[in-house]
N, CA, C and O atoms as a Maestro MAE file, in Angstrom:
{
 s_m_m2io_version
 :::
 2.0.0
}

f_m_ct {
 s_m_title
 :::
 protein
 m_atom[220] {
  # First column is atom index #
  i_m_mmod_type
  r_m_x_coord
  r_m_y_coord
  r_m_z_coord
  i_m_residue_number
  s_m_chain_name
  s_m_pdb_residue_name
  s_m_pdb_atom_name
  i_m_atomic_number
  :::
  1 25 -3.506 -10.944 -20.139 1 A "MET " " N  " 7
  2 3 -2.625 -12.088 -19.942 1 A "MET " " CA " 6
  3 2 -1.338 -11.669 -19.216 1 A "MET " " C  " 6
  4 15 -0.843 -12.372 -18.336 1 A "MET " " O  " 8
  5 25 -0.817 -10.509 -19.610 2 A "VAL " " N  " 7
  6 3 0.397 -10.011 -18.958 2 A "VAL " " CA " 6
  7 2 0.129 -9.733 -17.481 2 A "VAL " " C  " 6
  8 15 0.952 -10.054 -16.624 2 A "VAL " " O  " 8
  9 25 -1.023 -9.136 -17.189 3 A "ALA " " N  " 7
  10 3 -1.368 -8.839 -15.799 3 A "ALA " " CA " 6
  11 2 -1.459 -10.120 -14.973 3 A "ALA " " C  " 6
  12 15 -1.037 -10.141 -13.817 3 A "ALA " " O  " 8
  13 25 -2.002 -11.184 -15.553 4 A "PHE " " N  " 7
  14 3 -2.099 -12.457 -14.848 4 A "PHE " " CA " 6
  15 2 -0.713 -12.993 -14.513 4 A "PHE " " C  " 6
  16 15 -0.468 -13.417 -13.384 4 A "PHE " " O  " 8
  17 25 0.192 -12.976 -15.484 5 A "VAL " " N  " 7
  18 3 1.542 -13.510 -15.277 5 A "VAL " " CA " 6
  19 2 2.284 -12.685 -14.229 5 A "VAL " " C  " 6
  20 15 2.923 -13.239 -13.335 5 A "VAL " " O  " 8
  21 25 2.198 -11.368 -14.339 6 A "VAL " " N  " 7
  22 3 2.879 -10.505 -13.371 6 A "VAL " " CA " 6
  23 2 2.269 -10.687 -11.980 6 A "VAL " " C  " 6
  24 15 2.997 -10.797 -10.993 6 A "VAL " " O  " 8
  25 25 0.951 -10.718 -11.901 7 A "GLY " " N  " 7
  26 3 0.285 -10.928 -10.621 7 A "GLY " " CA " 6
  27 2 0.666 -12.252 -9.981 7 A "GLY " " C  " 6
  28 15 0.931 -12.315 -8.780 7 A "GLY " " O  " 8
  29 25 0.694 -13.304 -10.778 8 A "TYR " " N  " 7
  30 3 1.069 -14.628 -10.280 8 A "TYR " " CA " 6
  31 2 2.506 -14.616 -9.766 8 A "TYR " " C  " 6
  32 15 2.792 -15.168 -8.704 8 A "TYR " " O  " 8
  33 25 3.412 -13.986 -10.519 9 A "ALA " " N  " 7
  34 3 4.815 -13.929 -10.109 9 A "ALA " " CA " 6
  35 2 4.978 -13.145 -8.810 9 A "ALA " " C  " 6
  36 15 5.744 -13.549 -7.936 9 A "ALA " " O  " 8
  37 25 4.270 -12.038 -8.679 10 A "VAL " " N  " 7
  38 3 4.371 -11.226 -7.463 10 A "VAL " " CA " 6
  39 2 3.821 -11.987 -6.262 10 A "VAL " " C  " 6
  40 15 4.421 -11.966 -5.187 10 A "VAL " " O  " 8
  41 25 2.697 -12.653 -6.436 11 A "ILE " " N  " 7
  42 3 2.120 -13.432 -5.332 11 A "ILE " " CA " 6
  43 2 3.056 -14.562 -4.929 11 A "ILE " " C  " 6
  44 15 3.250 -14.810 -3.739 11 A "ILE " " O  " 8
  45 25 3.638 -15.250 -5.912 12 A "ALA " " N  " 7
  46 3 4.580 -16.333 -5.604 12 A "ALA " " CA " 6
  47 2 5.795 -15.792 -4.850 12 A "ALA " " C  " 6
  48 15 6.243 -16.389 -3.871 12 A "ALA " " O  " 8
  49 25 6.324 -14.659 -5.313 13 A "TRP " " N  " 7
  50 3 7.475 -14.059 -4.638 13 A "TRP " " CA " 6
  51 2 7.108 -13.643 -3.218 13 A "TRP " " C  " 6
  52 15 7.873 -13.886 -2.285 13 A "TRP " " O  " 8
  53 25 5.942 -13.018 -3.044 14 A "PHE " " N  " 7
  54 3 5.520 -12.547 -1.729 14 A "PHE " " CA " 6
  55 2 5.321 -13.714 -0.769 14 A "PHE " " C  " 6
  56 15 5.723 -13.630 0.391 14 A "PHE " " O  " 8
  57 25 4.714 -14.791 -1.227 15 A "MET " " N  " 7
  58 3 4.515 -15.962 -0.364 15 A "MET " " CA " 6
  59 2 5.853 -16.547 0.070 15 A "MET " " C  " 6
  60 15 6.008 -16.953 1.222 15 A "MET " " O  " 8
  61 25 6.820 -16.592 -0.842 16 A "LYS " " N  " 7
  62 3 8.147 -17.089 -0.490 16 A "LYS " " CA " 6
  63 2 8.823 -16.135 0.498 16 A "LYS " " C  " 6
  64 15 9.474 -16.572 1.446 16 A "LYS " " O  " 8
  65 25 8.665 -14.845 0.270 17 A "PHE " " N  " 7
  66 3 9.278 -13.841 1.136 17 A "PHE " " CA " 6
  67 2 8.745 -13.938 2.557 17 A "PHE " " C  " 6
  68 15 9.523 -13.946 3.511 17 A "PHE " " O  " 8
  69 25 7.419 -14.012 2.711 18 A "ILE " " N  " 7
  70 3 6.863 -14.025 4.064 18 A "ILE " " CA " 6
  71 2 7.081 -15.351 4.779 18 A "ILE " " C  " 6
  72 15 6.988 -15.415 6.005 18 A "ILE " " O  " 8
  73 25 7.371 -16.409 4.028 19 A "SER " " N  " 7
  74 3 7.646 -17.685 4.693 19 A "SER " " CA " 6
  75 2 9.074 -17.745 5.226 19 A "SER " " C  " 6
  76 15 9.378 -18.569 6.089 19 A "SER " " O  " 8
  77 25 9.957 -16.877 4.716 20 A "THR " " N  " 7
  78 3 11.350 -16.899 5.160 20 A "THR " " CA " 6
  79 2 11.748 -15.671 5.967 20 A "THR " " C  " 6
  80 15 12.766 -15.692 6.658 20 A "THR " " O  " 8
  81 25 10.970 -14.614 5.893 21 A "LYS " " N  " 7
  82 3 11.327 -13.367 6.559 21 A "LYS " " CA " 6
  83 2 10.176 -12.883 7.436 21 A "LYS " " C  " 6
  84 15 9.127 -13.521 7.522 21 A "LYS " " O  " 8
  85 25 10.393 -11.770 8.066 22 A "SER " " N  " 7
  86 3 9.413 -11.184 8.972 22 A "SER " " CA " 6
  87 2 8.477 -10.233 8.228 22 A "SER " " C  " 6
  88 15 8.792 -9.747 7.141 22 A "SER " " O  " 8
  89 25 7.328 -9.982 8.833 23 A "PHE " " N  " 7
  90 3 6.379 -9.002 8.311 23 A "PHE " " CA " 6
  91 2 6.756 -7.571 8.699 23 A "PHE " " C  " 6
  92 15 6.120 -6.627 8.229 23 A "PHE " " O  " 8
  93 25 7.758 -7.391 9.531 24 A "MET " " N  " 7
  94 3 8.075 -6.070 10.065 24 A "MET " " CA " 6
  95 2 8.339 -5.000 9.006 24 A "MET " " C  " 6
  96 15 7.902 -3.867 9.209 24 A "MET " " O  " 8
  97 25 9.024 -5.275 7.886 25 A "PRO " " N  " 7
  98 3 9.170 -4.213 6.876 25 A "PRO " " CA " 6
  99 2 7.818 -3.703 6.377 25 A "PRO " " C  " 6
  100 15 7.662 -2.505 6.142 25 A "PRO " " O  " 8
  101 25 6.857 -4.581 6.216 26 A "PHE " " N  " 7
  102 3 5.532 -4.180 5.760 26 A "PHE " " CA " 6
  103 2 4.774 -3.427 6.851 26 A "PHE " " C  " 6
  104 15 4.004 -2.512 6.558 26 A "PHE " " O  " 8
  105 25 4.990 -3.807 8.093 27 A "VAL " " N  " 7
  106 3 4.363 -3.098 9.209 27 A "VAL " " CA " 6
  107 2 4.868 -1.658 9.248 27 A "VAL " " C  " 6
  108 15 4.077 -0.722 9.359 27 A "VAL " " O  " 8
  109 25 6.179 -1.484 9.156 28 A "TRP " " N  " 7
  110 3 6.747 -0.134 9.187 28 A "TRP " " CA " 6
  111 2 6.327 0.674 7.970 28 A "TRP " " C  " 6
  112 15 6.087 1.877 8.079 28 A "TRP " " O  " 8
  113 25 6.235 0.032 6.815 29 A "TYR " " N  " 7
  114 3 5.776 0.712 5.596 29 A "TYR " " CA " 6
  115 2 4.351 1.229 5.780 29 A "TYR " " C  " 6
  116 15 4.060 2.373 5.432 29 A "TYR " " O  " 8
  117 25 3.464 0.399 6.322 30 A "ARG " " N  " 7
  118 3 2.066 0.806 6.506 30 A "ARG " " CA " 6
  119 2 1.927 1.905 7.552 30 A "ARG " " C  " 6
  120 15 1.115 2.815 7.386 30 A "ARG " " O  " 8
  121 25 2.706 1.834 8.625 31 A "ILE " " N  " 7
  122 3 2.677 2.887 9.642 31 A "ILE " " CA " 6
  123 2 3.162 4.204 9.041 31 A "ILE " " C  " 6
  124 15 2.538 5.246 9.245 31 A "ILE " " O  " 8
  125 25 4.272 4.163 8.302 32 A "ALA " " N  " 7
  126 3 4.810 5.380 7.689 32 A "ALA " " CA " 6
  127 2 3.827 5.960 6.676 32 A "ALA " " C  " 6
  128 15 3.624 7.174 6.639 32 A "ALA " " O  " 8
  129 25 3.220 5.114 5.860 33 A "LEU " " N  " 7
  130 3 2.245 5.587 4.878 33 A "LEU " " CA " 6
  131 2 1.039 6.215 5.567 33 A "LEU " " C  " 6
  132 15 0.536 7.246 5.122 33 A "LEU " " O  " 8
  133 25 0.579 5.607 6.637 34 A "GLY " " N  " 7
  134 3 -0.542 6.158 7.394 34 A "GLY " " CA " 6
  135 2 -0.226 7.526 7.969 34 A "GLY " " C  " 6
  136 15 -1.059 8.431 7.924 34 A "GLY " " O  " 8
  137 25 0.979 7.681 8.511 35 A "ILE " " N  " 7
  138 3 1.386 8.978 9.059 35 A "ILE " " CA " 6
  139 2 1.446 10.029 7.956 35 A "ILE " " C  " 6
  140 15 0.985 11.154 8.147 35 A "ILE " " O  " 8
  141 25 2.009 9.672 6.806 36 A "VAL " " N  " 7
  142 3 2.093 10.616 5.684 36 A "VAL " " CA " 6
  143 2 0.700 11.045 5.241 36 A "VAL " " C  " 6
  144 15 0.470 12.231 5.004 36 A "VAL " " O  " 8
  145 25 -0.224 10.110 5.125 37 A "ILE " " N  " 7
  146 3 -1.585 10.444 4.695 37 A "ILE " " CA " 6
  147 2 -2.279 11.333 5.724 37 A "ILE " " C  " 6
  148 15 -2.956 12.292 5.353 37 A "ILE " " O  " 8
  149 25 -2.122 11.030 7.001 38 A "ILE " " N  " 7
  150 3 -2.723 11.864 8.048 38 A "ILE " " CA " 6
  151 2 -2.171 13.287 7.984 38 A "ILE " " C  " 6
  152 15 -2.928 14.249 8.110 38 A "ILE " " O  " 8
  153 25 -0.866 13.429 7.791 39 A "VAL " " N  " 7
  154 3 -0.260 14.759 7.697 39 A "VAL " " CA " 6
  155 2 -0.778 15.495 6.462 39 A "VAL " " C  " 6
  156 15 -1.119 16.674 6.549 39 A "VAL " " O  " 8
  157 25 -0.841 14.816 5.312 40 A "LEU " " N  " 7
  158 3 -1.315 15.466 4.089 40 A "LEU " " CA " 6
  159 2 -2.771 15.901 4.203 40 A "LEU " " C  " 6
  160 15 -3.139 16.954 3.683 40 A "LEU " " O  " 8
  161 25 -3.596 15.117 4.868 41 A "VAL " " N  " 7
  162 3 -4.989 15.518 5.084 41 A "VAL " " CA " 6
  163 2 -5.045 16.692 6.064 41 A "VAL " " C  " 6
  164 15 -5.843 17.612 5.883 41 A "VAL " " O  " 8
  165 25 -4.212 16.665 7.089 42 A "SER " " N  " 7
  166 3 -4.213 17.728 8.100 42 A "SER " " CA " 6
  167 2 -3.819 19.084 7.531 42 A "SER " " C  " 6
  168 15 -4.374 20.109 7.927 42 A "SER " " O  " 8
  169 25 -2.861 19.096 6.601 43 A "VAL " " N  " 7
  170 3 -2.407 20.376 6.044 43 A "VAL " " CA " 6
  171 2 -3.199 20.783 4.807 43 A "VAL " " C  " 6
  172 15 -2.952 21.848 4.243 43 A "VAL " " O  " 8
  173 25 -4.141 19.958 4.381 44 A "GLY " " N  " 7
  174 3 -5.020 20.326 3.279 44 A "GLY " " CA " 6
  175 2 -4.559 19.927 1.898 44 A "GLY " " C  " 6
  176 15 -5.187 20.308 0.909 44 A "GLY " " O  " 8
  177 25 -3.479 19.170 1.799 45 A "VAL " " N  " 7
  178 3 -3.014 18.718 0.484 45 A "VAL " " CA " 6
  179 2 -3.966 17.674 -0.084 45 A "VAL " " C  " 6
  180 15 -4.268 17.687 -1.278 45 A "VAL " " O  " 8
  181 25 -4.431 16.780 0.760 46 A "LEU " " N  " 7
  182 3 -5.422 15.779 0.365 46 A "LEU " " CA " 6
  183 2 -6.755 16.110 1.021 46 A "LEU " " C  " 6
  184 15 -6.809 16.614 2.143 46 A "LEU " " O  " 8
  185 25 -7.821 15.816 0.301 47 A "SER " " N  " 7
  186 3 -9.152 16.028 0.859 47 A "SER " " CA " 6
  187 2 -9.730 14.691 1.305 47 A "SER " " C  " 6
  188 15 -9.692 13.723 0.545 47 A "SER " " O  " 8
  189 25 -10.262 14.620 2.518 48 A "PRO " " N  " 7
  190 3 -10.860 13.360 2.960 48 A "PRO " " CA " 6
  191 2 -12.137 13.023 2.197 48 A "PRO " " C  " 6
  192 15 -12.637 11.901 2.289 48 A "PRO " " O  " 8
  193 25 -12.670 13.990 1.441 49 A "HIS " " N  " 7
  194 3 -13.912 13.775 0.697 49 A "HIS " " CA " 6
  195 2 -13.686 13.789 -0.808 49 A "HIS " " C  " 6
  196 15 -14.634 14.010 -1.561 49 A "HIS " " O  " 8
  197 25 -12.467 13.562 -1.264 50 A "ALA " " N  " 7
  198 3 -12.150 13.644 -2.690 50 A "ALA " " CA " 6
  199 2 -12.927 12.618 -3.504 50 A "ALA " " C  " 6
  200 15 -13.353 12.922 -4.618 50 A "ALA " " O  " 8
  201 25 -13.119 11.432 -2.988 51 A "ALA " " N  " 7
  202 3 -13.837 10.392 -3.735 51 A "ALA " " CA " 6
  203 2 -15.312 10.739 -3.904 51 A "ALA " " C  " 6
  204 15 -15.934 10.345 -4.890 51 A "ALA " " O  " 8
  205 25 -15.866 11.465 -2.960 52 A "GLU " " N  " 7
  206 3 -17.282 11.830 -3.037 52 A "GLU " " CA " 6
  207 2 -17.541 12.872 -4.114 52 A "GLU " " C  " 6
  208 15 -18.598 12.859 -4.745 52 A "GLU " " O  " 8
  209 25 -16.591 13.773 -4.332 53 A "SER " " N  " 7
  210 3 -16.808 14.854 -5.297 53 A "SER " " CA " 6
  211 2 -16.425 14.452 -6.711 53 A "SER " " C  " 6
  212 15 -16.849 15.097 -7.670 53 A "SER " " O  " 8
  213 25 -15.633 13.401 -6.858 54 A "GLY " " N  " 7
  214 3 -15.223 12.976 -8.198 54 A "GLY " " CA " 6
  215 2 -16.324 12.240 -8.918 54 A "GLY " " C  " 6
  216 15 -17.114 11.512 -8.317 54 A "GLY " " O  " 8
  217 25 -16.359 12.448 -10.242 55 A "GLY " " N  " 7
  218 3 -17.189 11.694 -10.941 55 A "GLY " " CA " 6
  219 2 -18.324 11.543 -11.638 55 A "GLY " " C  " 6
  220 15 -18.610 10.449 -12.123 55 A "GLY " " O  " 8
  :::
 }
 m_bond[219] {
  # First column is bond index #
  i_m_from
  i_m_to
  i_m_order
  :::
  1 1 2 1
  2 2 3 1
  3 3 4 2
  4 3 5 1
  5 5 6 1
  6 6 7 1
  7 7 8 2
  8 7 9 1
  9 9 10 1
  10 10 11 1
  11 11 12 2
  12 11 13 1
  13 13 14 1
  14 14 15 1
  15 15 16 2
  16 15 17 1
  17 17 18 1
  18 18 19 1
  19 19 20 2
  20 19 21 1
  21 21 22 1
  22 22 23 1
  23 23 24 2
  24 23 25 1
  25 25 26 1
  26 26 27 1
  27 27 28 2
  28 27 29 1
  29 29 30 1
  30 30 31 1
  31 31 32 2
  32 31 33 1
  33 33 34 1
  34 34 35 1
  35 35 36 2
  36 35 37 1
  37 37 38 1
  38 38 39 1
  39 39 40 2
  40 39 41 1
  41 41 42 1
  42 42 43 1
  43 43 44 2
  44 43 45 1
  45 45 46 1
  46 46 47 1
  47 47 48 2
  48 47 49 1
  49 49 50 1
  50 50 51 1
  51 51 52 2
  52 51 53 1
  53 53 54 1
  54 54 55 1
  55 55 56 2
  56 55 57 1
  57 57 58 1
  58 58 59 1
  59 59 60 2
  60 59 61 1
  61 61 62 1
  62 62 63 1
  63 63 64 2
  64 63 65 1
  65 65 66 1
  66 66 67 1
  67 67 68 2
  68 67 69 1
  69 69 70 1
  70 70 71 1
  71 71 72 2
  72 71 73 1
  73 73 74 1
  74 74 75 1
  75 75 76 2
  76 75 77 1
  77 77 78 1
  78 78 79 1
  79 79 80 2
  80 79 81 1
  81 81 82 1
  82 82 83 1
  83 83 84 2
  84 83 85 1
  85 85 86 1
  86 86 87 1
  87 87 88 2
  88 87 89 1
  89 89 90 1
  90 90 91 1
  91 91 92 2
  92 91 93 1
  93 93 94 1
  94 94 95 1
  95 95 96 2
  96 95 97 1
  97 97 98 1
  98 98 99 1
  99 99 100 2
  100 99 101 1
  101 101 102 1
  102 102 103 1
  103 103 104 2
  104 103 105 1
  105 105 106 1
  106 106 107 1
  107 107 108 2
  108 107 109 1
  109 109 110 1
  110 110 111 1
  111 111 112 2
  112 111 113 1
  113 113 114 1
  114 114 115 1
  115 115 116 2
  116 115 117 1
  117 117 118 1
  118 118 119 1
  119 119 120 2
  120 119 121 1
  121 121 122 1
  122 122 123 1
  123 123 124 2
  124 123 125 1
  125 125 126 1
  126 126 127 1
  127 127 128 2
  128 127 129 1
  129 129 130 1
  130 130 131 1
  131 131 132 2
  132 131 133 1
  133 133 134 1
  134 134 135 1
  135 135 136 2
  136 135 137 1
  137 137 138 1
  138 138 139 1
  139 139 140 2
  140 139 141 1
  141 141 142 1
  142 142 143 1
  143 143 144 2
  144 143 145 1
  145 145 146 1
  146 146 147 1
  147 147 148 2
  148 147 149 1
  149 149 150 1
  150 150 151 1
  151 151 152 2
  152 151 153 1
  153 153 154 1
  154 154 155 1
  155 155 156 2
  156 155 157 1
  157 157 158 1
  158 158 159 1
  159 159 160 2
  160 159 161 1
  161 161 162 1
  162 162 163 1
  163 163 164 2
  164 163 165 1
  165 165 166 1
  166 166 167 1
  167 167 168 2
  168 167 169 1
  169 169 170 1
  170 170 171 1
  171 171 172 2
  172 171 173 1
  173 173 174 1
  174 174 175 1
  175 175 176 2
  176 175 177 1
  177 177 178 1
  178 178 179 1
  179 179 180 2
  180 179 181 1
  181 181 182 1
  182 182 183 1
  183 183 184 2
  184 183 185 1
  185 185 186 1
  186 186 187 1
  187 187 188 2
  188 187 189 1
  189 189 190 1
  190 190 191 1
  191 191 192 2
  192 191 193 1
  193 193 194 1
  194 194 195 1
  195 195 196 2
  196 195 197 1
  197 197 198 1
  198 198 199 1
  199 199 200 2
  200 199 201 1
  201 201 202 1
  202 202 203 1
  203 203 204 2
  204 203 205 1
  205 205 206 1
  206 206 207 1
  207 207 208 2
  208 207 209 1
  209 209 210 1
  210 210 211 1
  211 211 212 2
  212 211 213 1
  213 213 214 1
  214 214 215 1
  215 215 216 2
  216 215 217 1
  217 217 218 1
  218 218 219 1
  219 219 220 2
  :::
 }
}
């Protein structure tokens, strides 16, 4: 029940946010996150096959 209320509140807030503001903060966040993940995979901190070996 708590997850439903929190999820509903976040979705309502996000819909209000995107109707009044730009998507650019989210675009930059996703680009930065993608670069960080690519770097971590390149230097060996993250494994691109980690999900396959787990479990």
